[in-house]
CSV table of N, CA and C and ligand atoms in Angstrom, one decimal:
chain,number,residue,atom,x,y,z
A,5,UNK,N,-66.4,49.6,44.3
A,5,UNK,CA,-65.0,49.9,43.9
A,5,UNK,C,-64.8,51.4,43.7
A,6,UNK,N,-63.8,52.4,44.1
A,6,UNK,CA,-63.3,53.5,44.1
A,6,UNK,C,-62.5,53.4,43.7
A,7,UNK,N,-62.3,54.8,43.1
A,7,UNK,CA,-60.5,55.4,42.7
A,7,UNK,C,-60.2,56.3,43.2
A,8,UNK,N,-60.3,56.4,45.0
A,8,UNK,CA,-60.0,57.0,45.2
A,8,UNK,C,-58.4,58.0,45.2
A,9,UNK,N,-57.7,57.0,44.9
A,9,UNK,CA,-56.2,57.1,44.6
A,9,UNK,C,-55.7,57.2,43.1
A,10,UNK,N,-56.2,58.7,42.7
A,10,UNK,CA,-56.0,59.1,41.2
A,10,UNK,C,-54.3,59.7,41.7
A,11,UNK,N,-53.9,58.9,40.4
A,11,UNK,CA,-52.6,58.9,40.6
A,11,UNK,C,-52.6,61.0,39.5
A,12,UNK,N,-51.5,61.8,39.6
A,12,UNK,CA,-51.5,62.9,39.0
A,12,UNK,C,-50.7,62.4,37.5
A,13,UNK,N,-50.0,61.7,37.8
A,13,UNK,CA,-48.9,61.2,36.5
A,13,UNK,C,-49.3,60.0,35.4
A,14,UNK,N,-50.9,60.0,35.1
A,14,UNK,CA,-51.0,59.6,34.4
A,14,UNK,C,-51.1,59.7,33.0
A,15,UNK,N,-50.7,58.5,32.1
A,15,UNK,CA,-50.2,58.7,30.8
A,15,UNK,C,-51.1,59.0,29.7
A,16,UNK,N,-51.3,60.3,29.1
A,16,UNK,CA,-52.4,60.1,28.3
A,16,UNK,C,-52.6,59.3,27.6
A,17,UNK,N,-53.6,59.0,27.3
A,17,UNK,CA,-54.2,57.4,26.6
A,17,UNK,C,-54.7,58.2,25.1
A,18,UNK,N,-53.9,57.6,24.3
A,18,UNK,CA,-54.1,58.3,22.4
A,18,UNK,C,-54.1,56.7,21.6
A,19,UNK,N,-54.4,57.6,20.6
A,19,UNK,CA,-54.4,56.7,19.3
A,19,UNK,C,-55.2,55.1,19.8
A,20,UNK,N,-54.0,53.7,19.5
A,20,UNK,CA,-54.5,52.5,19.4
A,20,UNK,C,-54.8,52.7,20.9
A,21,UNK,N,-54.3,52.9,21.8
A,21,UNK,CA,-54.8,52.8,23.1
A,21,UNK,C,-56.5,53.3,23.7
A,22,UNK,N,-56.6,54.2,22.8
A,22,UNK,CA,-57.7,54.9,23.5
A,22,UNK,C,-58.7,54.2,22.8
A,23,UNK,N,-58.9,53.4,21.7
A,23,UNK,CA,-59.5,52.1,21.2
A,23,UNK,C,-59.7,51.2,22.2
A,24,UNK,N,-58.3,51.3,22.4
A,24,UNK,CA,-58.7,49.3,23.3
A,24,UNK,C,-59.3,49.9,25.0
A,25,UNK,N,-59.0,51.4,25.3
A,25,UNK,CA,-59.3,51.5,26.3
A,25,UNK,C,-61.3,51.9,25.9
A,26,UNK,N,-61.5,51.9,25.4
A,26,UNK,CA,-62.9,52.5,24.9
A,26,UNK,C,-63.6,50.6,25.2
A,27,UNK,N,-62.7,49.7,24.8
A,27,UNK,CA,-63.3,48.5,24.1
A,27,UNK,C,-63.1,48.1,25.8
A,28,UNK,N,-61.8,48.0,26.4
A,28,UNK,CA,-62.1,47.6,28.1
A,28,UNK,C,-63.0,48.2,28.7
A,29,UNK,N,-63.6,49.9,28.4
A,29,UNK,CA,-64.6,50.0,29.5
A,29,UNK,C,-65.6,49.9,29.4
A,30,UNK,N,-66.2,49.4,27.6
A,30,UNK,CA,-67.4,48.6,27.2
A,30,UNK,C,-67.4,47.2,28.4
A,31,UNK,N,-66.5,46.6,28.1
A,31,UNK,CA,-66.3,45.0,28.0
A,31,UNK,C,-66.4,45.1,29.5
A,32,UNK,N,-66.1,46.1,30.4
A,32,UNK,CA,-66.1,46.4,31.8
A,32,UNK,C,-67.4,46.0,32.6
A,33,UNK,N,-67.9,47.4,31.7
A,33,UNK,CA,-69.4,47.4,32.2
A,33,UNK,C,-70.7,46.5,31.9
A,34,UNK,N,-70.3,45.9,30.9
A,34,UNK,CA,-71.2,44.4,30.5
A,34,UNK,C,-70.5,43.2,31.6
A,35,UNK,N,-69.5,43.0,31.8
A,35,UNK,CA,-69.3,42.6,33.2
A,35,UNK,C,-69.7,42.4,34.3
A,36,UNK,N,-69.6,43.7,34.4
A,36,UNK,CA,-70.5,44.4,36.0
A,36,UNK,C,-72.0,43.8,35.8
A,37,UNK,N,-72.5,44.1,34.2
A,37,UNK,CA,-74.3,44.1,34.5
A,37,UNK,C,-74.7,42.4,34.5
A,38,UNK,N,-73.4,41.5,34.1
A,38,UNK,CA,-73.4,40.6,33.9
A,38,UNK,C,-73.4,39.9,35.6
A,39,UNK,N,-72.5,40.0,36.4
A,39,UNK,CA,-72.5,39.6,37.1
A,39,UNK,C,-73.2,40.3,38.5
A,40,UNK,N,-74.0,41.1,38.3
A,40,UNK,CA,-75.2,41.6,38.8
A,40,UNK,C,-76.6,40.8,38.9
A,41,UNK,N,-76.4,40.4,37.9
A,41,UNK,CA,-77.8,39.4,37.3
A,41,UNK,C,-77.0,38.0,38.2
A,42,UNK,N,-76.0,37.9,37.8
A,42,UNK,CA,-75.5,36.5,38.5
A,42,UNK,C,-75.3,36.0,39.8
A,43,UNK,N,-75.1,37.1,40.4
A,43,UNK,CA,-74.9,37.1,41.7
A,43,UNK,C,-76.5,36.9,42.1
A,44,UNK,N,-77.4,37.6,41.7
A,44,UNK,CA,-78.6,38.0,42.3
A,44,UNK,C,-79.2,36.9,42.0
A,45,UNK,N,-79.1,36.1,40.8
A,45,UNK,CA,-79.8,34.4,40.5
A,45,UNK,C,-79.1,34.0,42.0
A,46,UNK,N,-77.8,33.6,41.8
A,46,UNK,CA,-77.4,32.7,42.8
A,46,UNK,C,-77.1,32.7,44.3
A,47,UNK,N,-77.8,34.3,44.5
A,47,UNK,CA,-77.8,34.5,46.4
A,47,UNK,C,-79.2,33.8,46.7
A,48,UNK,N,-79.9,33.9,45.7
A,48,UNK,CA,-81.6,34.1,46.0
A,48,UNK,C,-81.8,32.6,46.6
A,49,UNK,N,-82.9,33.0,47.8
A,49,UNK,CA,-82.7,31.6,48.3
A,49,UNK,C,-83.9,30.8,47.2
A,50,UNK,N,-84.0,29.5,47.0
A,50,UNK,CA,-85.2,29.0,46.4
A,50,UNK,C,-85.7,28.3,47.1
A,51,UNK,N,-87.3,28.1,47.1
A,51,UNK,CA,-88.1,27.2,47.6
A,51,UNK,C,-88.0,26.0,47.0
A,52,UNK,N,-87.5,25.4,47.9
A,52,UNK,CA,-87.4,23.7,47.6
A,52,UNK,C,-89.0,22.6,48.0
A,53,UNK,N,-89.8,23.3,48.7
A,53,UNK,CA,-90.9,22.7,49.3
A,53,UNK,C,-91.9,22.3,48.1
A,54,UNK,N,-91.8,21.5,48.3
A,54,UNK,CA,-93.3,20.9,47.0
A,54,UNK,C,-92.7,20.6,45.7
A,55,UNK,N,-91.1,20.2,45.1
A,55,UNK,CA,-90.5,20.1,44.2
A,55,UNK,C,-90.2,18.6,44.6
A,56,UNK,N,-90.0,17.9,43.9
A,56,UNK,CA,-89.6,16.0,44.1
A,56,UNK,C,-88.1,16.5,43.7
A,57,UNK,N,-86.9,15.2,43.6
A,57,UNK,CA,-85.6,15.4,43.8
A,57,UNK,C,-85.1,15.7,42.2
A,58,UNK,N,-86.1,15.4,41.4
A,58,UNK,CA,-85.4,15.4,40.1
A,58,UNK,C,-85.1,16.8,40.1
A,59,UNK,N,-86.2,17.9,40.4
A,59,UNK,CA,-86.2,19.2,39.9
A,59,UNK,C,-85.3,19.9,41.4
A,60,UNK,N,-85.3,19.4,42.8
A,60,UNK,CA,-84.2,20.2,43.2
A,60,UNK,C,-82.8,19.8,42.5
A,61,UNK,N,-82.5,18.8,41.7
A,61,UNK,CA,-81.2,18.3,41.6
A,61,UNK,C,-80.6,18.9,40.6
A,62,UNK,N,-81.6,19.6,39.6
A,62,UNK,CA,-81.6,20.5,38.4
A,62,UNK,C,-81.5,21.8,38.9
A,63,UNK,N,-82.1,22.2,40.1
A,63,UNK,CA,-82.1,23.6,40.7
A,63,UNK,C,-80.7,23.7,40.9
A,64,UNK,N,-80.3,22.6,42.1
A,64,UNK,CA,-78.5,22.9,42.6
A,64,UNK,C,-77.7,23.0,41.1
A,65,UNK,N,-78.2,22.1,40.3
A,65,UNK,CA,-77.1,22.1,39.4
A,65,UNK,C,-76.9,23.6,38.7
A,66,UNK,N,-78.0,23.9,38.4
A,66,UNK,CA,-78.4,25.6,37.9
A,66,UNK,C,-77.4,26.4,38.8
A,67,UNK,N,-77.5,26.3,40.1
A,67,UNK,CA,-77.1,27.4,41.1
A,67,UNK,C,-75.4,27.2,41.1
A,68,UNK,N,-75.2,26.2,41.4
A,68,UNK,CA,-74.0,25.6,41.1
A,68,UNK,C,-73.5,26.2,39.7
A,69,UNK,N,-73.4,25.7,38.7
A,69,UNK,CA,-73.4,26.8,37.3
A,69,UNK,C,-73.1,28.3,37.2
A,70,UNK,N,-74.7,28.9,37.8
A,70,UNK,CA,-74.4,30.4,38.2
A,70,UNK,C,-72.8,30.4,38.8
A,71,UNK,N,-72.6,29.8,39.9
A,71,UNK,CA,-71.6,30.4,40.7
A,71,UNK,C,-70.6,29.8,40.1
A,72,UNK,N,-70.1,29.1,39.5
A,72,UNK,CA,-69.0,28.7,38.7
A,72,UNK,C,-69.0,30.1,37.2
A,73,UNK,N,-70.1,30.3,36.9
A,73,UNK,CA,-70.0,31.7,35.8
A,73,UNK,C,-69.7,33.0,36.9
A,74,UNK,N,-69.8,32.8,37.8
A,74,UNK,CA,-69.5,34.3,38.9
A,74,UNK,C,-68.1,34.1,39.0
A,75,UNK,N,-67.4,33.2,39.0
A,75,UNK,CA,-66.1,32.5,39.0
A,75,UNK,C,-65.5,33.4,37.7
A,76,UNK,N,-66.0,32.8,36.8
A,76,UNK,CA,-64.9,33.7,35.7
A,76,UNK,C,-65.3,34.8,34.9
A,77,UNK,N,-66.6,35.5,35.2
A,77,UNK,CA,-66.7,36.5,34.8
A,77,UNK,C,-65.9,37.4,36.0
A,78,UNK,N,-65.9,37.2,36.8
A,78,UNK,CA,-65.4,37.8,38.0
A,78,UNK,C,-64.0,38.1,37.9
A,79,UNK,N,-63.6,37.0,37.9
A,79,UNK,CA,-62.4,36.7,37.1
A,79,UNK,C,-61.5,37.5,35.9
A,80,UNK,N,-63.0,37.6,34.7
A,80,UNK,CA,-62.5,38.2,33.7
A,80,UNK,C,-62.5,39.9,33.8
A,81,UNK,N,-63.6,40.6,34.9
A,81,UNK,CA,-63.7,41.8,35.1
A,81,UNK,C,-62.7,42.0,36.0
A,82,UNK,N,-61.8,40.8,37.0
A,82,UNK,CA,-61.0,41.6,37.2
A,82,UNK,C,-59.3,41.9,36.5
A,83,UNK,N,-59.0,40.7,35.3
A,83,UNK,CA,-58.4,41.0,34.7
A,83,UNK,C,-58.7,42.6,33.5
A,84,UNK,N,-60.0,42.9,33.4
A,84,UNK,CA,-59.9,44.1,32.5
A,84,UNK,C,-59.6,45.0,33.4
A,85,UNK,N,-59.8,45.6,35.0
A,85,UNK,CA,-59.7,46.1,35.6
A,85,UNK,C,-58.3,46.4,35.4
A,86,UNK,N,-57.8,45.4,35.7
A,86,UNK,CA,-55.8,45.4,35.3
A,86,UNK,C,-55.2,46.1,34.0
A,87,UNK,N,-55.9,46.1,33.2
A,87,UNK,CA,-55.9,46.2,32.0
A,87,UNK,C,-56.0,47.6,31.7
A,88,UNK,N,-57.0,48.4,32.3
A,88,UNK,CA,-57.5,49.7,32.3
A,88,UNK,C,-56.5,49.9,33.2
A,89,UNK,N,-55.8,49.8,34.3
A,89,UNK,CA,-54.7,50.0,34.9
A,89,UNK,C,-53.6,50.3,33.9
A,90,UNK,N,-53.2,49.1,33.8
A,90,UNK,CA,-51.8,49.3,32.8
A,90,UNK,C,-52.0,50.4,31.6
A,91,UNK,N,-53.1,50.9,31.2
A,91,UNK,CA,-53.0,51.6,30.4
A,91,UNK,C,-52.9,53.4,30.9
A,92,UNK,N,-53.8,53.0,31.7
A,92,UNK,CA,-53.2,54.2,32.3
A,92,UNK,C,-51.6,54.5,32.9
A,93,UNK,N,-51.2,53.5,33.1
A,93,UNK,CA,-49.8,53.9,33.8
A,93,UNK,C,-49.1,53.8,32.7
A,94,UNK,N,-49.3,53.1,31.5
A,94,UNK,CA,-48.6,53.4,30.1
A,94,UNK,C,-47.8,51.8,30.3
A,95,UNK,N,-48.3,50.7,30.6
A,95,UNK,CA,-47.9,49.4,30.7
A,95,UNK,C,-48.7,48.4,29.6
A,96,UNK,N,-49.2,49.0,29.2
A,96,UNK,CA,-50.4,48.0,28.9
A,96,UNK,C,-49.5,47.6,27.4
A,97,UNK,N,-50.0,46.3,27.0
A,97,UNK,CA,-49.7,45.8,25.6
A,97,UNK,C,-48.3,45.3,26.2
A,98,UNK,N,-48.0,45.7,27.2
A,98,UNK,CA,-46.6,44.6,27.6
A,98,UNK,C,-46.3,43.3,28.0
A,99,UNK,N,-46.2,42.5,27.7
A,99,UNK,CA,-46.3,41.2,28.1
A,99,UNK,C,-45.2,41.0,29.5
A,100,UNK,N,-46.2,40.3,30.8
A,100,UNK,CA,-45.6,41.4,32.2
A,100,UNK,C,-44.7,40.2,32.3
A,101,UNK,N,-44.6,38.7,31.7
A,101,UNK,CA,-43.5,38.0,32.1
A,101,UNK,C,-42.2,38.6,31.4
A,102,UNK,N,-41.7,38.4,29.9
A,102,UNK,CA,-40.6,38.9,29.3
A,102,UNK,C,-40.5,40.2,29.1
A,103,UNK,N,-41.6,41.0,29.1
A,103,UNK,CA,-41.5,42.9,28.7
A,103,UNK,C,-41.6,43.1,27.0
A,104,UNK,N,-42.0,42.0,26.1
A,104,UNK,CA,-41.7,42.5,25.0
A,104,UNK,C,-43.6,42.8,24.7
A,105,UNK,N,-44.0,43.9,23.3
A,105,UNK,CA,-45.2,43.4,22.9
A,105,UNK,C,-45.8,42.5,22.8
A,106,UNK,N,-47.5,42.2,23.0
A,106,UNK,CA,-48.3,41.3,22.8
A,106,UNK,C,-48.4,41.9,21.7
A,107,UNK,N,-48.3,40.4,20.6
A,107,UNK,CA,-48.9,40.9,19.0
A,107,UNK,C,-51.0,41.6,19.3
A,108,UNK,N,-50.5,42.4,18.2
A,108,UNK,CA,-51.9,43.1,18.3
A,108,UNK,C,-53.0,42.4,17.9
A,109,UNK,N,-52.9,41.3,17.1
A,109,UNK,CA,-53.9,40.4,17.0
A,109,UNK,C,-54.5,40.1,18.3
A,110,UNK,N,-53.2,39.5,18.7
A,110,UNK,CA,-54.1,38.8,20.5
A,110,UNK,C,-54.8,40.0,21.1
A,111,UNK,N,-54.4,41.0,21.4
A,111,UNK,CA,-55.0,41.9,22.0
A,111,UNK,C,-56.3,42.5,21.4
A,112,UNK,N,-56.6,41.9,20.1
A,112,UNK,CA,-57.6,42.2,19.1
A,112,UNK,C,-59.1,41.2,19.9
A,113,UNK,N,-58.1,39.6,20.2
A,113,UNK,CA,-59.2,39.2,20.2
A,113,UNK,C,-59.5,39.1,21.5
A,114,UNK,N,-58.2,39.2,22.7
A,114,UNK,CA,-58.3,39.6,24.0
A,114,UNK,C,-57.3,40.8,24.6
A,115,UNK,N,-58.4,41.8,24.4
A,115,UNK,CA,-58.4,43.1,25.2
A,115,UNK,C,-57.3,43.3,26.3
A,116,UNK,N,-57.6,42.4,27.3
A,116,UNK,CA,-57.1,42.3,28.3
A,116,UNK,C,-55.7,41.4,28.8
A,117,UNK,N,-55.3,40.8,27.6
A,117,UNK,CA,-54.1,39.7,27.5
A,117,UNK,C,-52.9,40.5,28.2
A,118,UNK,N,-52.4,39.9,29.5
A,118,UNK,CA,-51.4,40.3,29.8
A,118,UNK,C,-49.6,39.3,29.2
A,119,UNK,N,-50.1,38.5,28.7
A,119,UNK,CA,-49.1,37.7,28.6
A,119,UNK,C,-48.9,37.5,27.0
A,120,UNK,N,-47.9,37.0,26.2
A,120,UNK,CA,-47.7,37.3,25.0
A,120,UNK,C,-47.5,35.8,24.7
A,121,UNK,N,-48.3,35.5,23.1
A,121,UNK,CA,-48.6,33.8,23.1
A,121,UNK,C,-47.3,32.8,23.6
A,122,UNK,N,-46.4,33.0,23.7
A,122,UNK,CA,-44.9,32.3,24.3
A,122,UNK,C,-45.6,32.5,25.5
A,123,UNK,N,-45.3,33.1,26.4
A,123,UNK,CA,-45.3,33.0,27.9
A,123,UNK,C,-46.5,32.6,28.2
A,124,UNK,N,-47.6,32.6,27.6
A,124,UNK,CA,-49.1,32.2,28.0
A,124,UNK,C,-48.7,30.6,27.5
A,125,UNK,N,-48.3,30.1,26.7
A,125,UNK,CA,-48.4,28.6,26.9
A,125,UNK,C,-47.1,28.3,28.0
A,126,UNK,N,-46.2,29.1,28.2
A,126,UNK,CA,-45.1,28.1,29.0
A,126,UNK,C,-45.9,28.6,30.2
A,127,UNK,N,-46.7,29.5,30.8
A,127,UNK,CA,-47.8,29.3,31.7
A,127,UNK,C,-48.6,28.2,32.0
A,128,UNK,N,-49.1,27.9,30.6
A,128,UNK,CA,-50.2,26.9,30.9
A,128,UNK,C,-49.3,25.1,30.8
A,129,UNK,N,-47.9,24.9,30.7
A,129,UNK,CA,-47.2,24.1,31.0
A,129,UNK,C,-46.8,24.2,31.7
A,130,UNK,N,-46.5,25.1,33.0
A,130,UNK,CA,-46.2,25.5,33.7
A,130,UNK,C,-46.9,25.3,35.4
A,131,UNK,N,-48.2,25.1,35.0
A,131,UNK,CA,-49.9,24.9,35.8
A,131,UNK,C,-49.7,26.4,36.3
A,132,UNK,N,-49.8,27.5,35.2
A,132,UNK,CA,-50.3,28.5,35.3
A,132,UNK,C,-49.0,29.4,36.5
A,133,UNK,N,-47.7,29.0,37.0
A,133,UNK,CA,-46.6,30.0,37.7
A,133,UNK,C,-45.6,30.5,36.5
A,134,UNK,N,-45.2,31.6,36.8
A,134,UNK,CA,-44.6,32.7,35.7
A,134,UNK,C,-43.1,31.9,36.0
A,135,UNK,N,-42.2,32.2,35.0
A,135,UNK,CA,-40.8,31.7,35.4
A,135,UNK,C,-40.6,32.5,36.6
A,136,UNK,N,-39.2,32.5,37.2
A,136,UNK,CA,-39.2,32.7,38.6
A,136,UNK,C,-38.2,34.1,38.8
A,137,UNK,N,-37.9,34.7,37.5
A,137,UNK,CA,-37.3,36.2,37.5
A,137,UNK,C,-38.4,36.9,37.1
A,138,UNK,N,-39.6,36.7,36.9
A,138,UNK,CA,-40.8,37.5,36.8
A,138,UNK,C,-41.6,37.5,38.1
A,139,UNK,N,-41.8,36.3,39.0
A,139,UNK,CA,-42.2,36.6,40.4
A,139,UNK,C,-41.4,37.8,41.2
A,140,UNK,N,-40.7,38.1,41.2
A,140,UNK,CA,-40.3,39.6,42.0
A,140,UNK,C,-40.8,40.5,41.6
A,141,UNK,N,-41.5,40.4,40.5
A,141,UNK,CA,-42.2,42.0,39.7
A,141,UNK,C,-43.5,41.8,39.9
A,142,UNK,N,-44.1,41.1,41.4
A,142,UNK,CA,-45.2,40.4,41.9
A,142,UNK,C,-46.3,40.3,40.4
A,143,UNK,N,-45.9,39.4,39.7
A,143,UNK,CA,-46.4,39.0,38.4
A,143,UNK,C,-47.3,38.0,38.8
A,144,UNK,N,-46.9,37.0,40.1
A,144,UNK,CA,-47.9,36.2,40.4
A,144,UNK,C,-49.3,35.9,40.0
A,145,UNK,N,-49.3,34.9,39.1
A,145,UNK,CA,-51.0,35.1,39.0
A,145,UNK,C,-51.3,33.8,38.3
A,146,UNK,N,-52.2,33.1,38.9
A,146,UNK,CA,-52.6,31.9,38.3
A,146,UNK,C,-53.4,32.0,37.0
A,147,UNK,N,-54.4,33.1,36.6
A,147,UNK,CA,-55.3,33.4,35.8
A,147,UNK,C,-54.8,34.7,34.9
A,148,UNK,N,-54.3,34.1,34.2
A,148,UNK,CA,-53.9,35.0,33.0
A,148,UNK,C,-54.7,34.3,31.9
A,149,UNK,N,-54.6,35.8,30.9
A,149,UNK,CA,-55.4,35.3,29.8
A,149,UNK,C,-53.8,35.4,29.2
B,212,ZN,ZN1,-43.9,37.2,27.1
């Protein structure tokens, strides 16, 4: 992943922000080392030869697993990615369906919350599509936290 496209107009990042941006690029890079390890369990090919079916059936299930955890850590690094975005452009803490603050609790306990506890449940009643004057602000996104 590059940045090659450093924008010049970006917002300095102070006070509460340079907190939560300190805590996304922790939470970033435990990520990355995370799904380094994960990827690398679950490319590896294994020897199935000389195992009876109980223990390949335990293997797939393991591997299977892994790749379902590559799923949402993946997932979750690429929502911080977003996140370290929006702060730099000076978006961050905005809730991108309505535009008002996420209380700072939530963002206490998720960093990365783009949605504010109202719009995150009419999301998840919703099966995860934004109302439909937020889709033009390509808000699109099934996985919000
Ligand atoms: Zn909202």
């Amino acid at each position: 992943m590059t940045s090659a496209s450093k924008k010049n107009k970006s917002t300095p990042i102070t006070g509460l922000n340079q907190k939560r941006y300190e805590e996304l690029v922790l939470l970033r890079d435990r990520l990355v080392a995370q799904l380094r390890v994960l990827a690398a369990e679950a490319f590896t090919d294994s020897d199935q030869t000389g195992k009876d079916l109980a223990d390949a059936g335990t293997e797939d299930f393991l591997r299977n697993t892994e790749l379902v955890l590559l799923g949402e850590e993946g997932k979750r690094l690429a929502l911080v990615q977003e996140a370290l975005r929006r702060l730099d452009e000076g978006t961050y803490g905005r809730c991108i369906d309505c535009g008002k603050r996420i209380q700072s609790a939530r963002l206490d306990a998720i960093p990365y919350a783009k949605l504010c506890v109202d719009c995150k449940a009419l999301r998840e009643a919703n099966d995860g599509i934004p109302p439909q004057d937020a889709q033009d602000a390509g808000a699109f996104d099934r996985f919000v936290e």
